[in-house]
Amino acid sequence: MLRYMKVLVALGIGLASMLDDAQGASTKPNPVMAIDIALEPDATMIQRAEAVNARLLKVFPKGFSLGATHHPHISILQRYVHTSDLDKVYAAVDRILANEKASGWKLKATKYYYIPWKSIGLAGIVVEPTDDLLRLQQELIDAVAPFTTKTGSAAAFVTTPAEPGINKPTIDYVAAFVPKATGKNFNPHVTVGVAPQDDLKTMLAEPFDAFTFSPSEASVYQLGNFGTARKKLKTWELQP
């Protein structure tokens, strides 16, 4: 299921109609919100991610473009939280970030990868896990824990007229993010696009010029269908 969900995260609107279990989200205010606490990379990573994204769009125009609704980012933590506690969540994240000199971290991008799904695949740039990233993740898990709830409904997510439903795998994935995508299971990466597997195999066979970059900001997003970071709720400039 995890591999399936990672593919669906990037395919968004185009796959919504393919799932029979899509659920319509309520337009009424919901007491629970699905959020993503993420690190946003500096220009070095953004430029590389956008260049790969443009390459993939040439061979697969139905893919997604990095930009307003698909920000290059590294997901650190996804959780269901009580909407009434959002300010407390922000305050908790703020306290953690104040003690982390994250903009000075040197993260290393090591390779491309992709997750196959039928004839296509979801591609990303793998980021080497570090003690700093793992520590930050655990600190955020602990800090946000008092404001979380085990699960939520489709109404916890962002929907649009073009994408009105939230499928059950999305709902379940956020509920299981801790522990299935944390700690020893954490796979930091920046998703860069979708393309046919033959094209991705060609790309992966090419030499990868490893590079270092740093986080520049941290953000809290409200999630959309397939785990997309759809609505930016709060942003912090990281301390050097």
PDB file of C-alpha atoms in Angstrom:
ATOM      1  CA  MET A   1       0.000   0.000   0.000  1.00  0.00           C
ATOM      2  CA  LEU A   2       2.845   2.409   0.799  1.00  0.00           C
ATOM      3  CA  ARG A   3       4.348   2.041  -2.676  1.00  0.00           C
ATOM      4  CA  TYR A   4       0.892   2.513  -4.210  1.00  0.00           C
ATOM      5  CA  MET A   5       0.242   5.652  -2.191  1.00  0.00           C
ATOM      6  CA  LYS A   6       3.583   7.242  -3.107  1.00  0.00           C
ATOM      7  CA  VAL A   7       2.654   6.934  -6.777  1.00  0.00           C
ATOM      8  CA  LEU A   8      -0.812   8.334  -6.231  1.00  0.00           C
ATOM      9  CA  VAL A   9       0.543  11.348  -4.328  1.00  0.00           C
ATOM     10  CA  ALA A  10       1.937  12.750  -7.551  1.00  0.00           C
ATOM     11  CA  LEU A  11      -0.845  11.748  -9.912  1.00  0.00           C
ATOM     12  CA  GLY A  12      -3.563  13.711  -8.098  1.00  0.00           C
ATOM     13  CA  ILE A  13      -6.499  14.790 -10.207  1.00  0.00           C
ATOM     14  CA  GLY A  14      -5.851  12.462 -13.101  1.00  0.00           C
ATOM     15  CA  LEU A  15      -6.374   9.341 -11.007  1.00  0.00           C
ATOM     16  CA  ALA A  16      -9.263  10.520  -8.868  1.00  0.00           C
ATOM     17  CA  SER A  17     -11.870   9.001 -11.145  1.00  0.00           C
ATOM     18  CA  MET A  18     -10.044   5.678 -11.243  1.00  0.00           C
ATOM     19  CA  LEU A  19     -10.744   4.816  -7.622  1.00  0.00           C
ATOM     20  CA  ASP A  20     -14.175   3.495  -6.772  1.00  0.00           C
ATOM     21  CA  ASP A  21     -13.855   4.349  -3.099  1.00  0.00           C
ATOM     22  CA  ALA A  22     -13.589   8.121  -3.589  1.00  0.00           C
ATOM     23  CA  GLN A  23     -15.497   9.996  -0.916  1.00  0.00           C
ATOM     24  CA  GLY A  24     -16.927  13.463  -1.159  1.00  0.00           C
ATOM     25  CA  ALA A  25     -15.621  15.930   1.404  1.00  0.00           C
ATOM     26  CA  SER A  26     -18.049  18.056   3.383  1.00  0.00           C
ATOM     27  CA  THR A  27     -17.991  21.800   2.838  1.00  0.00           C
ATOM     28  CA  LYS A  28     -18.850  22.380   6.513  1.00  0.00           C
ATOM     29  CA  PRO A  29     -16.081  23.309   8.931  1.00  0.00           C
ATOM     30  CA  ASN A  30     -14.470  20.113  10.125  1.00  0.00           C
ATOM     31  CA  PRO A  31     -13.043  19.560  13.618  1.00  0.00           C
ATOM     32  CA  VAL A  32     -10.106  17.541  12.242  1.00  0.00           C
ATOM     33  CA  MET A  33      -7.492  18.597   9.670  1.00  0.00           C
ATOM     34  CA  ALA A  34      -4.913  16.510   7.800  1.00  0.00           C
ATOM     35  CA  ILE A  35      -1.578  18.337   7.803  1.00  0.00           C
ATOM     36  CA  ASP A  36       1.955  17.921   6.483  1.00  0.00           C
ATOM     37  CA  ILE A  37       4.920  19.489   8.293  1.00  0.00           C
ATOM     38  CA  ALA A  38       7.605  19.839   5.637  1.00  0.00           C
ATOM     39  CA  LEU A  39      11.016  21.327   4.949  1.00  0.00           C
ATOM     40  CA  GLU A  40      11.314  23.447   1.817  1.00  0.00           C
ATOM     41  CA  PRO A  41      14.705  23.317   0.090  1.00  0.00           C
ATOM     42  CA  ASP A  42      16.922  26.114  -1.120  1.00  0.00           C
ATOM     43  CA  ALA A  43      17.387  27.187  -4.730  1.00  0.00           C
ATOM     44  CA  THR A  44      19.965  24.482  -5.414  1.00  0.00           C
ATOM     45  CA  MET A  45      17.437  21.676  -4.932  1.00  0.00           C
ATOM     46  CA  ILE A  46      14.529  23.609  -6.425  1.00  0.00           C
ATOM     47  CA  GLN A  47      16.430  24.235  -9.658  1.00  0.00           C
ATOM     48  CA  ARG A  48      17.418  20.583  -9.961  1.00  0.00           C
ATOM     49  CA  ALA A  49      13.899  19.358  -9.174  1.00  0.00           C
ATOM     50  CA  GLU A  50      12.307  21.760 -11.665  1.00  0.00           C
ATOM     51  CA  ALA A  51      14.765  20.758 -14.386  1.00  0.00           C
ATOM     52  CA  VAL A  52      13.940  17.074 -13.935  1.00  0.00           C
ATOM     53  CA  ASN A  53      10.239  17.881 -13.755  1.00  0.00           C
ATOM     54  CA  ALA A  54      10.428  19.719 -17.094  1.00  0.00           C
ATOM     55  CA  ARG A  55      12.237  16.759 -18.640  1.00  0.00           C
ATOM     56  CA  LEU A  56       9.566  14.343 -17.457  1.00  0.00           C
ATOM     57  CA  LEU A  57       6.711  16.551 -18.637  1.00  0.00           C
ATOM     58  CA  LYS A  58       8.121  16.437 -22.165  1.00  0.00           C
ATOM     59  CA  VAL A  59       7.660  12.675 -22.292  1.00  0.00           C
ATOM     60  CA  PHE A  60       4.536  12.576 -20.110  1.00  0.00           C
ATOM     61  CA  PRO A  61       2.495  15.804 -20.402  1.00  0.00           C
ATOM     62  CA  LYS A  62      -0.257  14.298 -18.235  1.00  0.00           C
ATOM     63  CA  GLY A  63       2.089  14.480 -15.256  1.00  0.00           C
ATOM     64  CA  PHE A  64       2.161  17.330 -12.769  1.00  0.00           C
ATOM     65  CA  SER A  65       4.133  20.565 -12.824  1.00  0.00           C
ATOM     66  CA  LEU A  66       6.053  21.690  -9.789  1.00  0.00           C
ATOM     67  CA  GLY A  67       4.649  25.015  -8.703  1.00  0.00           C
ATOM     68  CA  ALA A  68       1.660  26.463  -6.907  1.00  0.00           C
ATOM     69  CA  THR A  69       0.023  23.166  -5.965  1.00  0.00           C
ATOM     70  CA  HIS A  70       3.085  20.917  -5.943  1.00  0.00           C
ATOM     71  CA  HIS A  71       5.852  22.626  -4.007  1.00  0.00           C
ATOM     72  CA  PRO A  72       9.233  20.877  -3.921  1.00  0.00           C
ATOM     73  CA  HIS A  73       9.504  19.784  -0.310  1.00  0.00           C
ATOM     74  CA  ILE A  74      10.609  17.054   2.067  1.00  0.00           C
ATOM     75  CA  SER A  75       7.704  15.722   4.111  1.00  0.00           C
ATOM     76  CA  ILE A  76       8.782  15.283   7.730  1.00  0.00           C
ATOM     77  CA  LEU A  77       5.478  14.501   9.422  1.00  0.00           C
ATOM     78  CA  GLN A  78       1.863  13.968   8.374  1.00  0.00           C
ATOM     79  CA  ARG A  79      -0.815  13.922  11.072  1.00  0.00           C
ATOM     80  CA  TYR A  80      -4.493  14.452  11.817  1.00  0.00           C
ATOM     81  CA  VAL A  81      -4.869  17.337  14.258  1.00  0.00           C
ATOM     82  CA  HIS A  82      -7.777  19.068  15.936  1.00  0.00           C
ATOM     83  CA  THR A  83      -8.585  22.149  13.878  1.00  0.00           C
ATOM     84  CA  SER A  84      -9.256  24.139  17.050  1.00  0.00           C
ATOM     85  CA  ASP A  85      -5.666  23.400  18.129  1.00  0.00           C
ATOM     86  CA  LEU A  86      -3.939  24.654  14.978  1.00  0.00           C
ATOM     87  CA  ASP A  87      -2.475  27.675  16.754  1.00  0.00           C
ATOM     88  CA  LYS A  88      -1.089  25.326  19.402  1.00  0.00           C
ATOM     89  CA  VAL A  89       0.392  23.154  16.654  1.00  0.00           C
ATOM     90  CA  TYR A  90       2.070  26.204  15.125  1.00  0.00           C
ATOM     91  CA  ALA A  91       3.421  27.230  18.520  1.00  0.00           C
ATOM     92  CA  ALA A  92       4.778  23.733  19.116  1.00  0.00           C
ATOM     93  CA  VAL A  93       6.477  23.669  15.714  1.00  0.00           C
ATOM     94  CA  ASP A  94       7.849  27.158  16.329  1.00  0.00           C
ATOM     95  CA  ARG A  95       9.458  26.036  19.613  1.00  0.00           C
ATOM     96  CA  ILE A  96      11.122  23.078  17.912  1.00  0.00           C
ATOM     97  CA  LEU A  97      12.415  25.123  14.983  1.00  0.00           C
ATOM     98  CA  ALA A  98      13.789  27.821  17.290  1.00  0.00           C
ATOM     99  CA  ASN A  99      16.177  25.253  18.749  1.00  0.00           C
ATOM    100  CA  GLU A 100      17.268  23.854  15.381  1.00  0.00           C
ATOM    101  CA  LYS A 101      19.739  25.667  13.147  1.00  0.00           C
ATOM    102  CA  ALA A 102      18.220  23.918  10.160  1.00  0.00           C
ATOM    103  CA  SER A 103      19.222  26.383   7.460  1.00  0.00           C
ATOM    104  CA  GLY A 104      22.822  25.473   8.184  1.00  0.00           C
ATOM    105  CA  TRP A 105      22.289  21.758   7.610  1.00  0.00           C
ATOM    106  CA  LYS A 106      24.044  20.310   4.613  1.00  0.00           C
ATOM    107  CA  LEU A 107      21.819  17.646   3.113  1.00  0.00           C
ATOM    108  CA  LYS A 108      23.037  15.400   0.334  1.00  0.00           C
ATOM    109  CA  ALA A 109      21.020  14.363  -2.710  1.00  0.00           C
ATOM    110  CA  THR A 110      22.379  10.975  -3.739  1.00  0.00           C
ATOM    111  CA  LYS A 111      20.352   9.540  -6.621  1.00  0.00           C
ATOM    112  CA  TYR A 112      17.110   9.388  -8.556  1.00  0.00           C
ATOM    113  CA  TYR A 113      14.556   6.729  -7.852  1.00  0.00           C
ATOM    114  CA  TYR A 114      11.108   5.842  -8.999  1.00  0.00           C
ATOM    115  CA  ILE A 115       8.205   3.773  -7.766  1.00  0.00           C
ATOM    116  CA  PRO A 116       6.524   1.745 -10.539  1.00  0.00           C
ATOM    117  CA  TRP A 117       2.798   1.774 -11.100  1.00  0.00           C
ATOM    118  CA  LYS A 118       1.541  -0.079 -14.193  1.00  0.00           C
ATOM    119  CA  SER A 119       3.473   1.392 -17.150  1.00  0.00           C
ATOM    120  CA  ILE A 120       4.488   4.602 -15.415  1.00  0.00           C
ATOM    121  CA  GLY A 121       6.400   5.576 -12.306  1.00  0.00           C
ATOM    122  CA  LEU A 122       6.689   8.315  -9.722  1.00  0.00           C
ATOM    123  CA  ALA A 123      10.196   9.777  -9.683  1.00  0.00           C
ATOM    124  CA  GLY A 124      12.072  11.569  -6.947  1.00  0.00           C
ATOM    125  CA  ILE A 125      15.452  12.731  -5.758  1.00  0.00           C
ATOM    126  CA  VAL A 126      16.607  10.747  -2.737  1.00  0.00           C
ATOM    127  CA  VAL A 127      17.971  12.697   0.205  1.00  0.00           C
ATOM    128  CA  GLU A 128      20.416  10.964   2.521  1.00  0.00           C
ATOM    129  CA  PRO A 129      18.889  10.527   5.998  1.00  0.00           C
ATOM    130  CA  THR A 130      20.812  12.356   8.708  1.00  0.00           C
ATOM    131  CA  ASP A 131      20.735  12.446  12.476  1.00  0.00           C
ATOM    132  CA  ASP A 132      19.424  16.019  12.214  1.00  0.00           C
ATOM    133  CA  LEU A 133      16.449  14.992  10.078  1.00  0.00           C
ATOM    134  CA  LEU A 134      15.593  12.046  12.304  1.00  0.00           C
ATOM    135  CA  ARG A 135      15.894  14.156  15.443  1.00  0.00           C
ATOM    136  CA  LEU A 136      13.676  16.871  13.973  1.00  0.00           C
ATOM    137  CA  GLN A 137      11.081  14.320  12.978  1.00  0.00           C
ATOM    138  CA  GLN A 138      10.934  12.779  16.440  1.00  0.00           C
ATOM    139  CA  GLU A 139      10.820  16.185  18.109  1.00  0.00           C
ATOM    140  CA  LEU A 140       7.866  17.149  15.911  1.00  0.00           C
ATOM    141  CA  ILE A 141       6.093  13.853  16.585  1.00  0.00           C
ATOM    142  CA  ASP A 142       6.380  14.462  20.334  1.00  0.00           C
ATOM    143  CA  ALA A 143       5.490  18.159  20.163  1.00  0.00           C
ATOM    144  CA  VAL A 144       2.385  17.698  18.027  1.00  0.00           C
ATOM    145  CA  ALA A 145       1.169  14.537  19.785  1.00  0.00           C
ATOM    146  CA  PRO A 146      -1.138  16.332  22.286  1.00  0.00           C
ATOM    147  CA  PHE A 147      -3.095  17.871  19.403  1.00  0.00           C
ATOM    148  CA  THR A 148      -3.453  14.813  17.187  1.00  0.00           C
ATOM    149  CA  THR A 149      -6.251  12.373  16.665  1.00  0.00           C
ATOM    150  CA  LYS A 150      -5.891   8.846  15.328  1.00  0.00           C
ATOM    151  CA  THR A 151      -7.804   9.328  12.121  1.00  0.00           C
ATOM    152  CA  GLY A 152     -10.013  11.691  10.159  1.00  0.00           C
ATOM    153  CA  SER A 153     -12.563  11.728   7.369  1.00  0.00           C
ATOM    154  CA  ALA A 154     -12.504  13.129   3.847  1.00  0.00           C
ATOM    155  CA  ALA A 155     -13.584  16.471   5.324  1.00  0.00           C
ATOM    156  CA  ALA A 156     -10.135  16.859   6.919  1.00  0.00           C
ATOM    157  CA  PHE A 157      -8.575  17.471   3.492  1.00  0.00           C
ATOM    158  CA  VAL A 158      -8.595  20.210   0.857  1.00  0.00           C
ATOM    159  CA  THR A 159     -10.935  19.563  -2.062  1.00  0.00           C
ATOM    160  CA  THR A 160     -11.719  21.481  -5.246  1.00  0.00           C
ATOM    161  CA  PRO A 161     -14.485  21.273  -7.853  1.00  0.00           C
ATOM    162  CA  ALA A 162     -12.039  19.414 -10.099  1.00  0.00           C
ATOM    163  CA  GLU A 163     -11.003  17.081  -7.291  1.00  0.00           C
ATOM    164  CA  PRO A 164     -14.006  16.817  -4.968  1.00  0.00           C
ATOM    165  CA  GLY A 165     -13.285  13.420  -3.424  1.00  0.00           C
ATOM    166  CA  ILE A 166     -10.777  12.010  -0.973  1.00  0.00           C
ATOM    167  CA  ASN A 167     -10.070   8.309  -1.380  1.00  0.00           C
ATOM    168  CA  LYS A 168      -9.720   5.870   1.482  1.00  0.00           C
ATOM    169  CA  PRO A 169      -6.028   5.051   0.838  1.00  0.00           C
ATOM    170  CA  THR A 170      -5.224   8.736   1.392  1.00  0.00           C
ATOM    171  CA  ILE A 171      -7.170   8.775   4.644  1.00  0.00           C
ATOM    172  CA  ASP A 172      -5.482   5.590   5.843  1.00  0.00           C
ATOM    173  CA  TYR A 173      -1.980   6.703   4.813  1.00  0.00           C
ATOM    174  CA  VAL A 174      -2.053   9.818   6.990  1.00  0.00           C
ATOM    175  CA  ALA A 175      -3.389   7.794   9.912  1.00  0.00           C
ATOM    176  CA  ALA A 176      -0.490   5.330   9.589  1.00  0.00           C
ATOM    177  CA  PHE A 177       2.308   7.823   8.827  1.00  0.00           C
ATOM    178  CA  VAL A 178       3.565   7.256  12.360  1.00  0.00           C
ATOM    179  CA  PRO A 179       5.208   4.733  12.547  1.00  0.00           C
ATOM    180  CA  LYS A 180       5.152   3.458   8.951  1.00  0.00           C
ATOM    181  CA  ALA A 181       7.009   6.428   7.444  1.00  0.00           C
ATOM    182  CA  THR A 182       9.039   7.584  10.427  1.00  0.00           C
ATOM    183  CA  GLY A 183      12.212   6.635  12.262  1.00  0.00           C
ATOM    184  CA  LYS A 184      13.941   3.695  10.626  1.00  0.00           C
ATOM    185  CA  ASN A 185      11.262   3.749   7.913  1.00  0.00           C
ATOM    186  CA  PHE A 186      11.825   7.410   7.017  1.00  0.00           C
ATOM    187  CA  ASN A 187      12.762   7.915   3.369  1.00  0.00           C
ATOM    188  CA  PRO A 188      13.427  11.639   2.822  1.00  0.00           C
ATOM    189  CA  HIS A 189      13.061  12.674  -0.792  1.00  0.00           C
ATOM    190  CA  VAL A 190      11.816  15.376  -3.131  1.00  0.00           C
ATOM    191  CA  THR A 191       9.237  14.157  -5.621  1.00  0.00           C
ATOM    192  CA  VAL A 192       9.941  15.452  -9.137  1.00  0.00           C
ATOM    193  CA  GLY A 193       7.347  13.986 -11.510  1.00  0.00           C
ATOM    194  CA  VAL A 194       5.755  11.118 -13.379  1.00  0.00           C
ATOM    195  CA  ALA A 195       6.841   9.407 -16.589  1.00  0.00           C
ATOM    196  CA  PRO A 196       6.789   6.066 -18.431  1.00  0.00           C
ATOM    197  CA  GLN A 197       9.051   3.525 -16.793  1.00  0.00           C
ATOM    198  CA  ASP A 198      11.265   3.157 -19.867  1.00  0.00           C
ATOM    199  CA  ASP A 199      12.120   6.850 -19.693  1.00  0.00           C
ATOM    200  CA  LEU A 200      12.732   6.654 -15.969  1.00  0.00           C
ATOM    201  CA  LYS A 201      15.022   3.650 -16.391  1.00  0.00           C
ATOM    202  CA  THR A 202      17.034   5.661 -18.901  1.00  0.00           C
ATOM    203  CA  MET A 203      17.288   8.543 -16.468  1.00  0.00           C
ATOM    204  CA  LEU A 204      18.334   6.305 -13.577  1.00  0.00           C
ATOM    205  CA  ALA A 205      21.025   4.685 -15.721  1.00  0.00           C
ATOM    206  CA  GLU A 206      22.670   8.065 -16.295  1.00  0.00           C
ATOM    207  CA  PRO A 207      25.395   9.234 -13.896  1.00  0.00           C
ATOM    208  CA  PHE A 208      23.943  11.194 -10.990  1.00  0.00           C
ATOM    209  CA  ASP A 209      25.856  14.274  -9.981  1.00  0.00           C
ATOM    210  CA  ALA A 210      25.404  14.214  -6.217  1.00  0.00           C
ATOM    211  CA  PHE A 211      24.959  17.637  -4.658  1.00  0.00           C
ATOM    212  CA  THR A 212      24.374  19.271  -1.309  1.00  0.00           C
ATOM    213  CA  PHE A 213      21.685  21.735  -0.388  1.00  0.00           C
ATOM    214  CA  SER A 214      20.101  23.221   2.699  1.00  0.00           C
ATOM    215  CA  PRO A 215      16.546  23.725   3.933  1.00  0.00           C
ATOM    216  CA  SER A 216      15.391  27.324   3.640  1.00  0.00           C
ATOM    217  CA  GLU A 217      11.918  27.241   5.201  1.00  0.00           C
ATOM    218  CA  ALA A 218       9.560  24.978   7.073  1.00  0.00           C
ATOM    219  CA  SER A 219       5.840  24.920   6.370  1.00  0.00           C
ATOM    220  CA  VAL A 220       2.610  23.373   7.520  1.00  0.00           C
ATOM    221  CA  TYR A 221       0.279  22.375   4.701  1.00  0.00           C
ATOM    222  CA  GLN A 222      -3.250  21.059   4.660  1.00  0.00           C
ATOM    223  CA  LEU A 223      -3.214  17.914   2.581  1.00  0.00           C
ATOM    224  CA  GLY A 224      -5.321  17.157  -0.469  1.00  0.00           C
ATOM    225  CA  ASN A 225      -6.255  13.946  -2.217  1.00  0.00           C
ATOM    226  CA  PHE A 226      -3.371  11.471  -2.678  1.00  0.00           C
ATOM    227  CA  GLY A 227      -1.367  13.300  -0.001  1.00  0.00           C
ATOM    228  CA  THR A 228      -0.595  16.417  -2.039  1.00  0.00           C
ATOM    229  CA  ALA A 229       0.494  19.524  -0.105  1.00  0.00           C
ATOM    230  CA  ARG A 230      -2.389  21.665  -1.294  1.00  0.00           C
ATOM    231  CA  LYS A 231      -2.859  24.607   1.088  1.00  0.00           C
ATOM    232  CA  LYS A 232      -0.023  26.379   2.876  1.00  0.00           C
ATOM    233  CA  LEU A 233      -1.145  27.260   6.382  1.00  0.00           C
ATOM    234  CA  LYS A 234       2.023  28.548   8.045  1.00  0.00           C
ATOM    235  CA  THR A 235       5.651  29.158   7.068  1.00  0.00           C
ATOM    236  CA  TRP A 236       8.832  29.793   9.040  1.00  0.00           C
ATOM    237  CA  GLU A 237      12.196  31.042   7.822  1.00  0.00           C
ATOM    238  CA  LEU A 238      14.764  28.690   9.253  1.00  0.00           C
ATOM    239  CA  GLN A 239      17.502  29.857  11.578  1.00  0.00           C
ATOM    240  CA  PRO A 240      21.173  29.695  10.458  1.00  0.00           C
TER     241      PRO A 240
END
